[in-house]
PDB file of C-alpha atoms in Angstrom:
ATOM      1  CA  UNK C 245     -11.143   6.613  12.719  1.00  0.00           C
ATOM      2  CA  UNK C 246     -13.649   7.698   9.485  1.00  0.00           C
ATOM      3  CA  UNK C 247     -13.661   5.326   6.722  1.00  0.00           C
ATOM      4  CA  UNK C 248     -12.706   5.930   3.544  1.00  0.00           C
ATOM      5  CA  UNK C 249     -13.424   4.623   0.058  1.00  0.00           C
ATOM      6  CA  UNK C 250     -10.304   5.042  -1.247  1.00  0.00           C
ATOM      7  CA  UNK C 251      -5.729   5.211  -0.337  1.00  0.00           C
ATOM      8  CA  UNK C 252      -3.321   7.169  -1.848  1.00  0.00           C
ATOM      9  CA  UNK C 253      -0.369   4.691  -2.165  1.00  0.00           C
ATOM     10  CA  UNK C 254       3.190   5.299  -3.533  1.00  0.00           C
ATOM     11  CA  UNK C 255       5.259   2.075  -5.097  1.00  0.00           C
ATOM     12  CA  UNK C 256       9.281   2.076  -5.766  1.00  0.00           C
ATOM     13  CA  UNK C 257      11.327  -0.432  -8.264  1.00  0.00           C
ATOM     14  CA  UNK C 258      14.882  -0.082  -5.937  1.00  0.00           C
ATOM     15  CA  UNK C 259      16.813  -1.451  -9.250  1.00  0.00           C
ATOM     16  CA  UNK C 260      15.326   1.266 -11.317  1.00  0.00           C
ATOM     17  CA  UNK C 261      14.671   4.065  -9.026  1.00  0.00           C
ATOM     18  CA  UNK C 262      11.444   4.221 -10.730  1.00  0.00           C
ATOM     19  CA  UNK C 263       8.199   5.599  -8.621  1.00  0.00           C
ATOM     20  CA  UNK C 264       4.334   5.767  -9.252  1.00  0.00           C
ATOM     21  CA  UNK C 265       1.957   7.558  -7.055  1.00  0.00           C
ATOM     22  CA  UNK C 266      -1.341   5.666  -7.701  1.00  0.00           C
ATOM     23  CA  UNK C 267      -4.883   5.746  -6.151  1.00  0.00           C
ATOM     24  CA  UNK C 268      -6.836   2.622  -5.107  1.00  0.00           C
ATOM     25  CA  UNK C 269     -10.143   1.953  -4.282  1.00  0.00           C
ATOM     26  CA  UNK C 270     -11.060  -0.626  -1.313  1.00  0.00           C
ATOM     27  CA  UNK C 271     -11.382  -3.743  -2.695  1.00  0.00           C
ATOM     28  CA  UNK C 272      -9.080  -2.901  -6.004  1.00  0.00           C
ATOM     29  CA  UNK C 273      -6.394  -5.044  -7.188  1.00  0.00           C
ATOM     30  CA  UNK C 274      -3.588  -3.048  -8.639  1.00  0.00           C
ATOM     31  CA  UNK C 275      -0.377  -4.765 -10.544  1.00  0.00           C
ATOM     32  CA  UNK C 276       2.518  -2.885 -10.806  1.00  0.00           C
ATOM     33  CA  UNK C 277       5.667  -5.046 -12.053  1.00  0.00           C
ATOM     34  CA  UNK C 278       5.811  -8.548 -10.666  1.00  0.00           C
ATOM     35  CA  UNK C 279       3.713  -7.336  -7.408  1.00  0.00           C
ATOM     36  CA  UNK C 280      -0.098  -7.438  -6.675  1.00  0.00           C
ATOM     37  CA  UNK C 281      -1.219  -4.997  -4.398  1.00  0.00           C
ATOM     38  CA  UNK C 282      -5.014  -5.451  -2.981  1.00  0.00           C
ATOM     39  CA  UNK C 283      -6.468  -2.354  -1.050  1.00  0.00           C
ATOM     40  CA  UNK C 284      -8.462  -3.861   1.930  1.00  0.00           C
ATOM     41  CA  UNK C 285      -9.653  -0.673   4.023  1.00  0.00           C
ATOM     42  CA  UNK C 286      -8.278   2.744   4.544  1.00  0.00           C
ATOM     43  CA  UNK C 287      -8.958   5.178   7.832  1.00  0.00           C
ATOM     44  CA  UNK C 288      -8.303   8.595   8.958  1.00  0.00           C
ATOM     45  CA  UNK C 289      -8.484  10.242  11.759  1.00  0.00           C
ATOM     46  CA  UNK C 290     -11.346  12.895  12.266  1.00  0.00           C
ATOM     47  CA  UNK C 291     -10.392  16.649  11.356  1.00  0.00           C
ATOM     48  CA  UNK C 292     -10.171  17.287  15.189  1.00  0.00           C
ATOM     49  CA  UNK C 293      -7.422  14.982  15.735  1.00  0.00           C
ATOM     50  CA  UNK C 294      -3.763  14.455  15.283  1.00  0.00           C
ATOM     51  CA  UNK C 295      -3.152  13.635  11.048  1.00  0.00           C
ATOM     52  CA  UNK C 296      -3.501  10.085  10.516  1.00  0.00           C
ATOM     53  CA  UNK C 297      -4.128   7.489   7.447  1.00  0.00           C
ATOM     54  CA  UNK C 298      -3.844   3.614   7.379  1.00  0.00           C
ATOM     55  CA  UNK C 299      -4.535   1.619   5.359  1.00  0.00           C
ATOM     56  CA  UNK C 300      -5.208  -2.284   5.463  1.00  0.00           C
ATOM     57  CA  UNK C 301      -3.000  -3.747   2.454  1.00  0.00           C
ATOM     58  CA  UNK C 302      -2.194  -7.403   1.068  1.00  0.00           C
ATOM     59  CA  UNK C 303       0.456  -7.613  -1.514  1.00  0.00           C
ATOM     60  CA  UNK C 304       1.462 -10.803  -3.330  1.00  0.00           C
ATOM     61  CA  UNK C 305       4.742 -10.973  -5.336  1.00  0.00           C
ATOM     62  CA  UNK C 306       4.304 -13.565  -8.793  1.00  0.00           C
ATOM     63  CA  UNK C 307       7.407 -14.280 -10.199  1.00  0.00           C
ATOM     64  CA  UNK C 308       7.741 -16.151 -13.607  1.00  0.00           C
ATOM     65  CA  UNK C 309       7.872 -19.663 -13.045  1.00  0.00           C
ATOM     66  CA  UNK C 310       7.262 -19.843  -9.843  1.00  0.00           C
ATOM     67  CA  UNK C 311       3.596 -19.563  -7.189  1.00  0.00           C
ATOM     68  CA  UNK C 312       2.481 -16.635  -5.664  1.00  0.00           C
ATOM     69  CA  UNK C 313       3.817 -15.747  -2.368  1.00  0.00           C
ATOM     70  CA  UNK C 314       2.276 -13.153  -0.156  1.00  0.00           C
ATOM     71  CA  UNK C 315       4.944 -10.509   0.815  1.00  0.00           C
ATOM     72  CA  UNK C 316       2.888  -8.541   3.205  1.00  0.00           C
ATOM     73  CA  UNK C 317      -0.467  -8.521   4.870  1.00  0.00           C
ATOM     74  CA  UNK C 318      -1.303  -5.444   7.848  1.00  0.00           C
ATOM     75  CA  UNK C 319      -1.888  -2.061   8.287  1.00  0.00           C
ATOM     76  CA  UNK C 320       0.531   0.782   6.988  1.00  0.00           C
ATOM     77  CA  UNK C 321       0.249   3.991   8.458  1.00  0.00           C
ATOM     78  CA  UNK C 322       1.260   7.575   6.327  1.00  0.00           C
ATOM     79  CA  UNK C 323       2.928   8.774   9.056  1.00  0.00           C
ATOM     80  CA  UNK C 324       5.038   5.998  10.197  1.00  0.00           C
ATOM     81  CA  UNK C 325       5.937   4.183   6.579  1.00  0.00           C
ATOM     82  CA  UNK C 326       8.537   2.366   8.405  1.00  0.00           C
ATOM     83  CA  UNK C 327       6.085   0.852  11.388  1.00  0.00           C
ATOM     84  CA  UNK C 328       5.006  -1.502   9.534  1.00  0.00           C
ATOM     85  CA  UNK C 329       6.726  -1.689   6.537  1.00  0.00           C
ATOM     86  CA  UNK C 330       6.557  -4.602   3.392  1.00  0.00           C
ATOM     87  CA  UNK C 331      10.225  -6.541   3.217  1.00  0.00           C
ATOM     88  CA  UNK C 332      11.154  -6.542   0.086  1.00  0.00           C
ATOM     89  CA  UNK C 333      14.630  -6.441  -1.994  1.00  0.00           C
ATOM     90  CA  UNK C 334      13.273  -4.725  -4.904  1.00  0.00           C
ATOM     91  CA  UNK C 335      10.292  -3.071  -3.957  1.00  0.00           C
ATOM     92  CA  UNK C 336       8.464  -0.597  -1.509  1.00  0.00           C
ATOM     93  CA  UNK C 337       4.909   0.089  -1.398  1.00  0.00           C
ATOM     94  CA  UNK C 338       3.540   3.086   1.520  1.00  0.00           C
ATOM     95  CA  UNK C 339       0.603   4.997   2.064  1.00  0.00           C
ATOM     96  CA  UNK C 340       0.370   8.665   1.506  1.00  0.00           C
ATOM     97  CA  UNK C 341      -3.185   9.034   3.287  1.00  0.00           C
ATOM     98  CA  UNK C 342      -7.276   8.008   2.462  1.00  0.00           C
ATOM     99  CA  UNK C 343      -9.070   9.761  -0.993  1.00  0.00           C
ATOM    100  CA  UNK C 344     -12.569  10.182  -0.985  1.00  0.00           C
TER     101      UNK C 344
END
């Protein structure tokens, strides 16, 4: 797989059935509502293969009064959002592929 400097990524708030489509460089730390999503590395597969982005994310949920807790840690894939897919009862974070 080709690295890439940067993931397309696509958040939902389940209560409000509000969604962002955002773009995050590796190494970026993006908030969005209560949840902290870090960008760790994100591959593709070379022009010649099968279509395929991952992405290496760690997201951390703060909620008021309370200590961080991470909610997820691994690899999401664009073409399998539910593979490996963050547990959450208000939110869902997946990859839509690598930027350059």
């Amino acid at each position: 797989m080709i690295e890439r400097p940067a993931a397309k990524l696509q958040w939902l708030d389940k209560v409000t059935a509000r969604t962002s489509t955002f773009t995050m460089k590796v190494g970026e730390t993006k908030a969005m509502s209560s949840l902290r999503i870090t960008l760790r590395a994100c591959r593709e597969n070379p022009p010649i293969e099968t279509p395929e982005s991952a992405a290496f994310l760690e997201v951390t949920e703060i909620k008021p009064g309370e200590q961080a807790e991470a909610v997820f840690s691994g690899w999401m894939f664009a073409s399998s959002p539910a593979l490996s897919a963050m547990e959450n009862p208000i939110y869902d974070v997946w990859v839509l592929g690598c930027e350059q």
